[in-house]
Amino acid sequence: MKKSIFLFFFFVTQASHFSIAQLVQSVAAPTATYTNPLPVQFGDPYILHTKGMYYMYGTGGGADKGFSAYSSSDLVTWKSEGQVYFHDNKNGWSDPKANWGGAYWAPEVYEMKGKYYLFYSAQWKVNPTKEAENFRIGVAVADKPTGPFIDLTNKPIFDPGYPIIDANVFTDTNGKSYLYYSRCCYKHPVKSDVADLAKEKGWFNEIEESWVYGVELKPDFSGVVGEPVLLLRPPVSLSDKQAEWESRSVTAREVNRRWTEGSVMFKKDDTYYIMYSANHFGGQFYAIGYATAKSPLGPFKKAANNPVLQRNTDKGGSVTGTGHNSITYSPDGKEMFCVYHGRTAKTGDERVVFIDRMQAKNGQITISGPTTTPQKRPSSTTTAATNNR
């Protein structure tokens, strides 16, 4: 009898060990691939990598007049961290009752001296002329990537006298930081061959444009140094090779605007790259281009292989509206990724996040996307990567 009981417990114990071993093995061995789009409904996605973790921020994503975040250790599996910025913090300067629910757009977070700084766009409550688009850029600070973020002051970082969105910050090797942003199309009609063509064809009476500027930041991110410098704008002449792809929202008669927005700056091998998005963010032609320079404030030259990321529906795919990107690196720092939003036939008007491999070499960027088929997981070791390199 005792022998039978012993054998019973022996087999139960072995079976339990086997089950636990199987469970540990399944947890420890993630799938070898991932597939776009990721299950994150963000527009304008931005990823911060710090202390071995990735944090993603973006427009929308369920946040109520503010911003939410997701976290990941591998760029593939993401966990919601909830809302991390609220407009009604003690220094809030925005107007949540303004158009687009206050227009809380395009958050980006940067680590500096143990603090985390969130740059974002919103409608400014100081609006004596009742402008429909009164966007400005603010900066909030927190002790953790997950907030809560509190505005540095009760006003935007600066007021150039026109609406601005899409803040991006780059810190150079000499320690100087720069703010890049987009002047909005709002009340900014510009003369060009495309504007003349649109009027001649009876499409639109005028074409408004958004332009990208850069300006040095104060070391504590509390304001700017000097005057903004114009870096990028849509082509004036139709003979410019960039004109065709940057004007598609006009020539397709979607809207009377040409955009240069969603800029992101990085440096590699002594070359400064600035990526940007053109065309209507709500349309199918939203696409990404880039330009290069030898200094952080230019002059910049647009690349001959633009656009480097665009819709694939004309090639049998299902992705449109690819744009407003950021960049990040694999956990081992060896692979570079383009993080952007897009739409698919399945997601409809909802913007979702894509992460595809990219390269920047010899002054040229290439992006392997948009993809919706299984891709190899980002390479991973214990080596930490950084956002600015």
Coordinates of C-alpha atoms in Angstrom, one line a residue, residues 52-339:
G52 CA 15.8 49.0 -20.5
M53 CA 12.2 49.9 -21.2
Y54 CA 10.4 51.5 -24.1
Y55 CA 7.6 54.0 -23.6
M56 CA 5.2 54.9 -26.4
Y57 CA 3.2 58.2 -26.5
G58 CA 0.8 59.4 -29.2
T59 CA -2.3 61.4 -30.1
G60 CA -5.5 59.7 -29.0
G61 CA -5.3 56.3 -27.6
G62 CA -8.2 56.8 -25.3
A63 CA -6.7 59.8 -23.4
D64 CA -9.2 62.4 -22.2
K65 CA -7.9 65.8 -23.1
G66 CA -4.3 64.8 -22.5
F67 CA -2.0 61.9 -23.3
S68 CA -1.6 58.2 -22.5
A69 CA 1.3 55.9 -22.7
Y70 CA 2.3 52.2 -23.3
S71 CA 5.3 50.3 -22.1
S72 CA 7.3 47.4 -23.6
S73 CA 10.6 45.7 -23.0
D74 CA 10.9 44.4 -26.6
L75 CA 9.0 46.8 -29.0
V76 CA 6.5 44.0 -29.7
T77 CA 4.4 43.4 -26.6
W78 CA 2.9 46.6 -25.2
K79 CA 1.1 47.3 -21.9
S80 CA -1.2 50.3 -21.3
E81 CA 0.1 52.7 -18.6
G82 CA -3.0 54.8 -18.7
Q83 CA -3.2 58.6 -19.0
V84 CA 0.1 60.3 -18.0
Y85 CA -0.7 64.0 -18.8
F86 CA -3.9 65.8 -17.9
H87 CA -4.8 69.3 -19.3
D88 CA -6.1 70.5 -15.9
N89 CA -2.8 70.2 -14.0
K90 CA -1.9 73.2 -11.8
N91 CA 0.0 74.9 -14.7
G92 CA -2.3 73.9 -17.6
W93 CA -2.5 76.6 -20.3
S94 CA -4.7 74.9 -22.9
D95 CA -8.3 75.3 -23.8
P96 CA -10.1 71.9 -23.7
K97 CA -13.3 73.5 -25.1
A98 CA -11.6 74.7 -28.3
N99 CA -11.8 73.0 -31.7
W100 CA -10.8 69.3 -31.8
G101 CA -11.4 69.0 -28.1
G102 CA -8.4 71.2 -27.4
A103 CA -6.2 69.5 -30.0
Y104 CA -3.9 67.6 -27.7
W105 CA -1.5 66.3 -30.3
A106 CA 1.9 64.8 -31.0
P107 CA 3.5 64.2 -27.6
E108 CA 7.2 63.4 -27.4
V109 CA 9.1 62.7 -24.1
Y110 CA 12.8 63.3 -23.5
E111 CA 15.0 62.3 -20.6
M112 CA 17.3 65.0 -19.2
K113 CA 19.2 64.9 -15.9
G114 CA 16.9 62.4 -14.3
K115 CA 13.7 64.2 -15.3
Y116 CA 11.3 63.5 -18.2
Y117 CA 10.1 66.3 -20.4
L118 CA 6.9 66.0 -22.5
F119 CA 6.6 68.3 -25.5
Y120 CA 3.1 68.6 -27.1
S121 CA 0.7 70.7 -29.1
A122 CA -2.7 72.1 -27.9
Q123 CA -5.1 75.0 -28.4
W124 CA -3.9 78.0 -26.3
K125 CA -6.6 79.6 -24.1
V126 CA -5.2 83.0 -24.8
N127 CA -7.1 83.7 -28.0
P128 CA -8.4 87.3 -28.2
T129 CA -9.1 87.2 -31.9
K130 CA -11.0 83.9 -31.6
E131 CA -8.8 81.9 -34.1
A132 CA -10.1 78.5 -35.1
E133 CA -6.5 77.2 -35.0
N134 CA -4.6 78.7 -32.1
F135 CA -2.1 75.9 -31.5
R136 CA 1.0 76.3 -29.5
I137 CA 3.7 74.0 -28.1
G138 CA 4.1 73.3 -24.4
V139 CA 6.4 71.3 -22.2
A140 CA 5.6 69.4 -19.0
V141 CA 7.9 67.6 -16.6
A142 CA 7.7 64.4 -14.5
D143 CA 9.9 62.2 -12.4
K144 CA 8.9 59.1 -14.3
P145 CA 8.2 58.2 -17.9
T146 CA 4.6 57.4 -16.8
G147 CA 4.0 60.8 -15.2
P148 CA 2.1 62.5 -14.0
F149 CA 3.5 65.3 -16.2
I150 CA 3.0 68.9 -14.9
D151 CA 3.5 71.9 -17.2
L152 CA 6.7 73.8 -16.5
T153 CA 4.8 77.1 -16.7
N154 CA 1.2 78.3 -17.3
K155 CA 1.9 79.3 -20.9
P156 CA 3.4 77.8 -24.1
I157 CA 7.1 77.4 -24.5
F158 CA 7.1 80.5 -26.9
D159 CA 4.7 82.4 -29.1
P160 CA 6.0 83.0 -32.7
G161 CA 2.8 84.8 -33.6
Y162 CA 1.2 82.0 -35.7
P163 CA -0.1 78.5 -34.8
I164 CA 2.5 75.8 -34.4
I165 CA 2.3 72.0 -33.9
D166 CA 4.5 68.8 -33.9
A167 CA 7.3 69.5 -31.5
N168 CA 10.5 67.4 -31.9
V169 CA 13.7 67.9 -29.9
F170 CA 17.2 67.0 -30.8
T171 CA 20.3 67.3 -28.6
D172 CA 23.6 67.5 -30.4
T173 CA 26.9 66.1 -29.3
N174 CA 28.0 69.5 -28.0
G175 CA 25.0 69.5 -25.6
K176 CA 22.9 72.1 -27.4
S177 CA 19.3 71.2 -27.9
Y178 CA 17.0 72.3 -30.7
L179 CA 13.2 72.5 -31.1
Y180 CA 11.7 71.6 -34.5
Y181 CA 8.1 72.4 -35.3
S182 CA 5.6 73.0 -38.0
R183 CA 3.9 76.3 -38.7
C184 CA 0.3 75.4 -39.5
C185 CA -1.4 76.0 -42.9
Y186 CA -4.0 78.1 -41.2
K187 CA -4.3 81.6 -42.8
H188 CA -1.0 80.9 -44.6
P189 CA -1.7 81.1 -48.3
V190 CA 1.4 80.8 -50.5
K191 CA 2.1 81.5 -54.1
S192 CA 3.4 78.6 -56.2
D193 CA 3.0 76.8 -59.5
V194 CA 0.7 74.3 -57.7
A195 CA -1.4 77.2 -56.4
D196 CA -1.6 78.7 -59.9
L197 CA -2.6 75.3 -61.4
A198 CA -5.3 74.7 -58.7
K199 CA -6.8 78.1 -59.5
E200 CA -6.6 77.6 -63.2
K201 CA -8.3 74.2 -63.0
G202 CA -11.0 75.6 -60.7
W203 CA -10.0 73.3 -57.9
F204 CA -9.2 75.9 -55.2
N205 CA -8.8 79.7 -55.1
E206 CA -5.6 79.5 -53.0
I207 CA -3.3 76.9 -51.4
E208 CA -2.3 77.2 -47.7
E209 CA 1.0 75.6 -46.6
S210 CA 2.7 74.5 -43.4
W211 CA 6.5 74.9 -43.1
V212 CA 9.1 73.3 -40.7
Y213 CA 11.2 75.6 -38.5
G214 CA 14.1 75.0 -36.1
V215 CA 15.2 77.0 -33.1
E216 CA 17.7 76.5 -30.3
L217 CA 16.3 75.6 -26.9
K218 CA 17.3 76.9 -23.5
P219 CA 19.3 74.3 -21.5
D220 CA 16.4 73.8 -19.1
F221 CA 13.8 73.6 -21.9
S222 CA 12.0 76.7 -20.5
G223 CA 12.1 78.6 -23.7
V224 CA 14.0 79.3 -27.0
V225 CA 17.2 81.1 -27.9
G226 CA 17.2 83.4 -30.9
E227 CA 14.8 83.4 -33.8
P228 CA 13.4 80.3 -35.6
V229 CA 15.0 79.3 -38.9
L230 CA 12.9 78.1 -41.9
L231 CA 14.2 74.6 -42.8
L232 CA 11.6 73.0 -45.1
R233 CA 8.6 74.0 -47.2
P234 CA 6.7 72.5 -50.1
P235 CA 8.3 73.2 -53.6
V236 CA 7.4 76.4 -55.3
S237 CA 8.0 75.1 -58.9
L238 CA 6.3 72.2 -60.6
S239 CA 9.7 71.4 -62.2
D240 CA 11.0 70.5 -58.7
K241 CA 11.1 66.7 -58.5
Q242 CA 9.6 66.8 -54.9
A243 CA 6.5 68.8 -56.1
E244 CA 4.6 65.8 -57.4
W245 CA 4.5 63.7 -54.2
E246 CA 4.2 66.7 -51.9
S247 CA 1.2 68.1 -53.7
R248 CA -0.9 64.9 -54.1
S249 CA -3.6 66.1 -51.6
V250 CA -4.1 69.2 -53.9
T251 CA -3.9 67.5 -57.3
A252 CA -6.3 64.7 -56.0
R253 CA -8.5 67.6 -54.9
E254 CA -8.7 66.4 -51.3
V255 CA -8.0 69.8 -49.8
N256 CA -6.5 73.2 -50.5
R257 CA -3.4 72.7 -48.3
R258 CA 0.1 71.4 -48.7
W259 CA 1.8 70.2 -45.4
T260 CA 5.3 69.9 -44.2
E261 CA 5.0 68.5 -40.7
G262 CA 5.8 65.7 -38.2
S263 CA 9.5 66.4 -38.4
V264 CA 12.0 64.3 -36.6
M265 CA 15.8 65.0 -36.4
F266 CA 18.7 62.6 -35.8
K267 CA 22.4 62.6 -36.5
K268 CA 24.4 59.7 -37.9
D269 CA 28.0 59.7 -39.3
D270 CA 28.2 63.5 -39.1
T271 CA 25.1 63.9 -41.3
Y272 CA 22.0 65.5 -39.9
Y273 CA 18.8 63.9 -41.1
I274 CA 15.4 65.5 -40.8
M275 CA 12.4 63.4 -41.7
Y276 CA 9.0 65.0 -42.4
S277 CA 5.5 64.1 -43.6
A278 CA 3.6 65.7 -46.5
N279 CA 0.0 65.7 -47.7
H280 CA -3.3 65.5 -45.7
F281 CA -2.9 63.5 -42.5
G282 CA -6.5 62.3 -42.9
G283 CA -6.0 61.2 -46.5
Q284 CA -4.5 58.3 -48.3
F285 CA -1.5 60.2 -49.7
Y286 CA 0.2 61.1 -46.3
A287 CA 3.8 60.0 -46.8
I288 CA 7.3 60.5 -45.4
G289 CA 10.3 62.2 -46.9
Y290 CA 13.6 63.5 -45.6
A291 CA 16.4 66.0 -46.1
T292 CA 20.0 66.2 -45.0
A293 CA 22.4 68.9 -43.8
K294 CA 25.8 69.4 -42.1
S295 CA 24.4 71.4 -39.2
P296 CA 21.3 71.1 -37.1
L297 CA 19.7 74.2 -38.5
G298 CA 20.6 73.5 -42.1
P299 CA 20.5 74.4 -44.9
F300 CA 18.8 71.1 -45.7
K301 CA 18.6 69.4 -49.1
K302 CA 15.7 67.1 -49.8
A303 CA 16.5 63.5 -50.8
A304 CA 16.2 62.2 -54.4
N305 CA 14.6 59.0 -53.2
N306 CA 11.6 60.7 -51.5
P307 CA 9.1 59.6 -50.5
V308 CA 10.7 56.8 -48.5
L309 CA 7.4 55.6 -47.0
Q310 CA 4.0 55.8 -48.6
R311 CA 0.7 53.9 -49.2
N312 CA 1.0 50.4 -50.8
T313 CA -2.6 50.1 -52.0
D314 CA -1.4 50.8 -55.6
K315 CA 0.7 47.6 -55.3
G316 CA -1.9 45.4 -53.9
G317 CA -1.4 46.2 -50.2
S318 CA -3.9 47.6 -47.7
V319 CA -2.0 50.5 -46.0
T320 CA -2.6 54.2 -46.6
G321 CA -1.9 57.4 -44.7
T322 CA 1.6 56.5 -43.6
G323 CA 3.3 59.3 -41.7
H324 CA 4.3 61.4 -38.7
N325 CA 7.1 59.1 -37.6
S326 CA 9.7 58.8 -34.9
I327 CA 12.7 56.6 -34.8
T328 CA 14.0 54.0 -32.2
Y329 CA 16.5 51.2 -31.9
S330 CA 16.3 47.5 -31.1
P331 CA 17.2 46.5 -27.5
D332 CA 20.7 45.7 -28.6
G333 CA 21.1 49.0 -30.4
K334 CA 21.9 47.3 -33.7
E335 CA 18.7 47.8 -35.7
M336 CA 17.0 51.1 -36.5
F337 CA 13.2 51.3 -36.7
C338 CA 10.8 53.8 -38.2
V339 CA 7.7 54.2 -35.9

